[in-house]
Amino acid sequence: FTATVASGIAVSYGGSSRDNMQLINNRVVDIADGVGIRFEPGEGTPATGLLISGNLFSNINGIAPSGAAIELYKGTRDAVVSNNHIDSVKAYAIQVNGGNGSVLNTTISDNVISDSLALGTPTAFVLTNVSGMQVRDNTISGVSTGVYFSDKVSNFDLTCNSINALN
């Protein structure tokens, strides 16, 4: 599938029974002011087993909180984000933010993140209130910052990434 919206969120998971969801081999492109995927099950109703793999995210514009390819928020458990190509997002490629809850045991691996359209991608990964996270074997180029750590990051493993950031 190809998903695109002029503004807003192209793919948003809500409601109950969100375990073991998969978004595989899709295109999320040409969003003028919005977000590619937002997953926020909530701390009171956590969801496990989200898989986002083999997708293209490209030309996603906006000013934060818009302009992101993938957002994983509180209540996300055991998610895997792998083998995606993220090209030219205005705010950040992947944000993992537990907010006033937490995100647990997430793996982000084998993704390619770049800014070939020169949108000015400031950050590849923004991580806040996460535990048990692995970020490995990703290739990052043409962004301002490779990895930005905010509050409450613990049990974190950053291994074998290629980061060519401007700052």
Short mmCIF file of C-alpha atoms in Angstrom, two decimals, residues 24-124:
data_model
loop_
_atom_site.label_atom_id
_atom_site.label_comp_id
_atom_site.label_asym_id
_atom_site.label_seq_id
_atom_site.Cartn_x
_atom_site.Cartn_y
_atom_site.Cartn_z
CA ILE A 24 5.33 -4.50 6.35
CA ASN A 25 6.52 -3.43 2.85
CA ASN A 26 4.44 -0.26 2.47
CA ARG A 27 5.13 3.29 1.33
CA VAL A 28 4.29 6.24 3.59
CA VAL A 29 5.18 9.25 1.48
CA ASP A 30 4.50 12.89 0.61
CA ILE A 31 2.91 14.16 3.80
CA ALA A 32 2.82 17.97 3.75
CA ASP A 33 2.28 18.44 7.50
CA GLY A 34 2.02 15.32 9.61
CA VAL A 35 3.32 11.98 10.81
CA GLY A 36 3.85 8.66 9.04
CA ILE A 37 2.97 6.20 11.85
CA ARG A 38 1.93 6.94 15.42
CA PHE A 39 1.51 4.08 17.89
CA GLU A 40 0.27 5.05 21.37
CA PRO A 41 -1.59 2.29 23.16
CA GLY A 42 -1.41 4.03 26.53
CA GLU A 43 0.18 2.98 29.79
CA GLY A 44 -3.07 1.52 31.15
CA THR A 45 -3.57 -0.66 28.05
CA PRO A 46 -0.04 -1.54 26.84
CA ALA A 47 0.39 -3.37 23.54
CA THR A 48 3.09 -5.86 22.57
CA GLY A 49 4.58 -7.20 19.37
CA LEU A 50 4.33 -4.22 16.98
CA LEU A 51 6.44 -4.84 13.84
CA ILE A 52 7.28 -2.03 11.38
CA SER A 53 9.52 -3.50 8.69
CA GLY A 54 10.52 -3.08 5.05
CA ASN A 55 8.70 0.23 4.58
CA LEU A 56 9.62 3.45 2.78
CA PHE A 57 8.97 6.72 4.62
CA SER A 58 9.77 9.73 2.47
CA ASN A 59 9.10 13.46 2.18
CA ILE A 60 7.30 13.97 5.49
CA ASN A 61 7.08 17.65 6.35
CA GLY A 62 5.84 19.78 9.23
CA ILE A 63 7.07 21.40 12.39
CA ALA A 64 7.41 19.18 15.49
CA PRO A 65 5.28 17.44 16.62
CA SER A 66 4.60 16.98 12.90
CA GLY A 67 7.25 15.93 10.40
CA ALA A 68 8.11 12.52 11.86
CA ALA A 69 8.23 9.13 10.16
CA ILE A 70 7.60 6.85 13.17
CA GLU A 71 6.41 7.68 16.69
CA LEU A 72 6.20 5.05 19.43
CA TYR A 73 4.62 6.32 22.63
CA LYS A 74 3.73 5.15 26.13
CA GLY A 75 2.46 1.64 26.50
CA THR A 76 4.51 0.27 23.60
CA ARG A 77 6.10 -3.06 24.55
CA ASP A 78 8.41 -5.40 22.59
CA ALA A 79 8.23 -3.42 19.33
CA VAL A 80 10.57 -4.01 16.39
CA VAL A 81 11.37 -1.32 13.81
CA SER A 82 13.65 -2.86 11.19
CA ASN A 83 14.76 -2.71 7.57
CA ASN A 84 12.95 0.54 6.80
CA HIS A 85 14.19 3.32 4.55
CA ILE A 86 13.46 6.74 6.01
CA ASP A 87 14.33 9.61 3.70
CA SER A 88 13.75 13.31 4.25
CA VAL A 89 11.59 13.98 7.26
CA LYS A 90 11.36 17.49 8.64
CA ALA A 91 11.43 16.86 12.41
CA TYR A 92 12.83 13.41 13.27
CA ALA A 93 12.96 9.95 11.77
CA ILE A 94 11.97 7.88 14.82
CA GLN A 95 10.75 9.17 18.16
CA VAL A 96 10.33 6.75 21.07
CA ASN A 97 8.77 8.56 24.00
CA GLY A 98 7.27 6.97 27.10
CA GLY A 99 5.97 10.36 28.28
CA ASN A 100 4.40 9.91 31.72
CA GLY A 101 4.48 6.12 31.19
CA SER A 102 7.15 4.04 29.50
CA VAL A 103 8.24 2.22 26.35
CA LEU A 104 9.86 -1.14 27.05
CA ASN A 105 12.07 -3.59 25.12
CA THR A 106 12.10 -1.94 21.69
CA THR A 107 14.52 -2.94 18.93
CA ILE A 108 15.43 -0.52 16.15
CA SER A 109 17.73 -2.20 13.64
CA ASP A 110 18.95 -2.28 10.05
CA ASN A 111 17.20 0.95 9.02
CA VAL A 112 18.60 3.48 6.55
CA ILE A 113 17.96 7.11 7.46
CA SER A 114 18.97 9.94 5.14
CA ASP A 115 17.91 13.37 3.91
CA SER A 116 18.32 13.27 0.13
CA LEU A 117 15.57 15.87 -0.43
CA ALA A 118 17.39 18.29 1.92
CA LEU A 119 14.39 18.94 4.16
CA GLY A 120 16.82 19.50 7.00
CA THR A 121 16.16 16.38 9.09
CA PRO A 122 17.44 17.47 12.51
CA THR A 123 17.49 14.12 14.36
CA ALA A 124 17.41 10.45 13.42
#
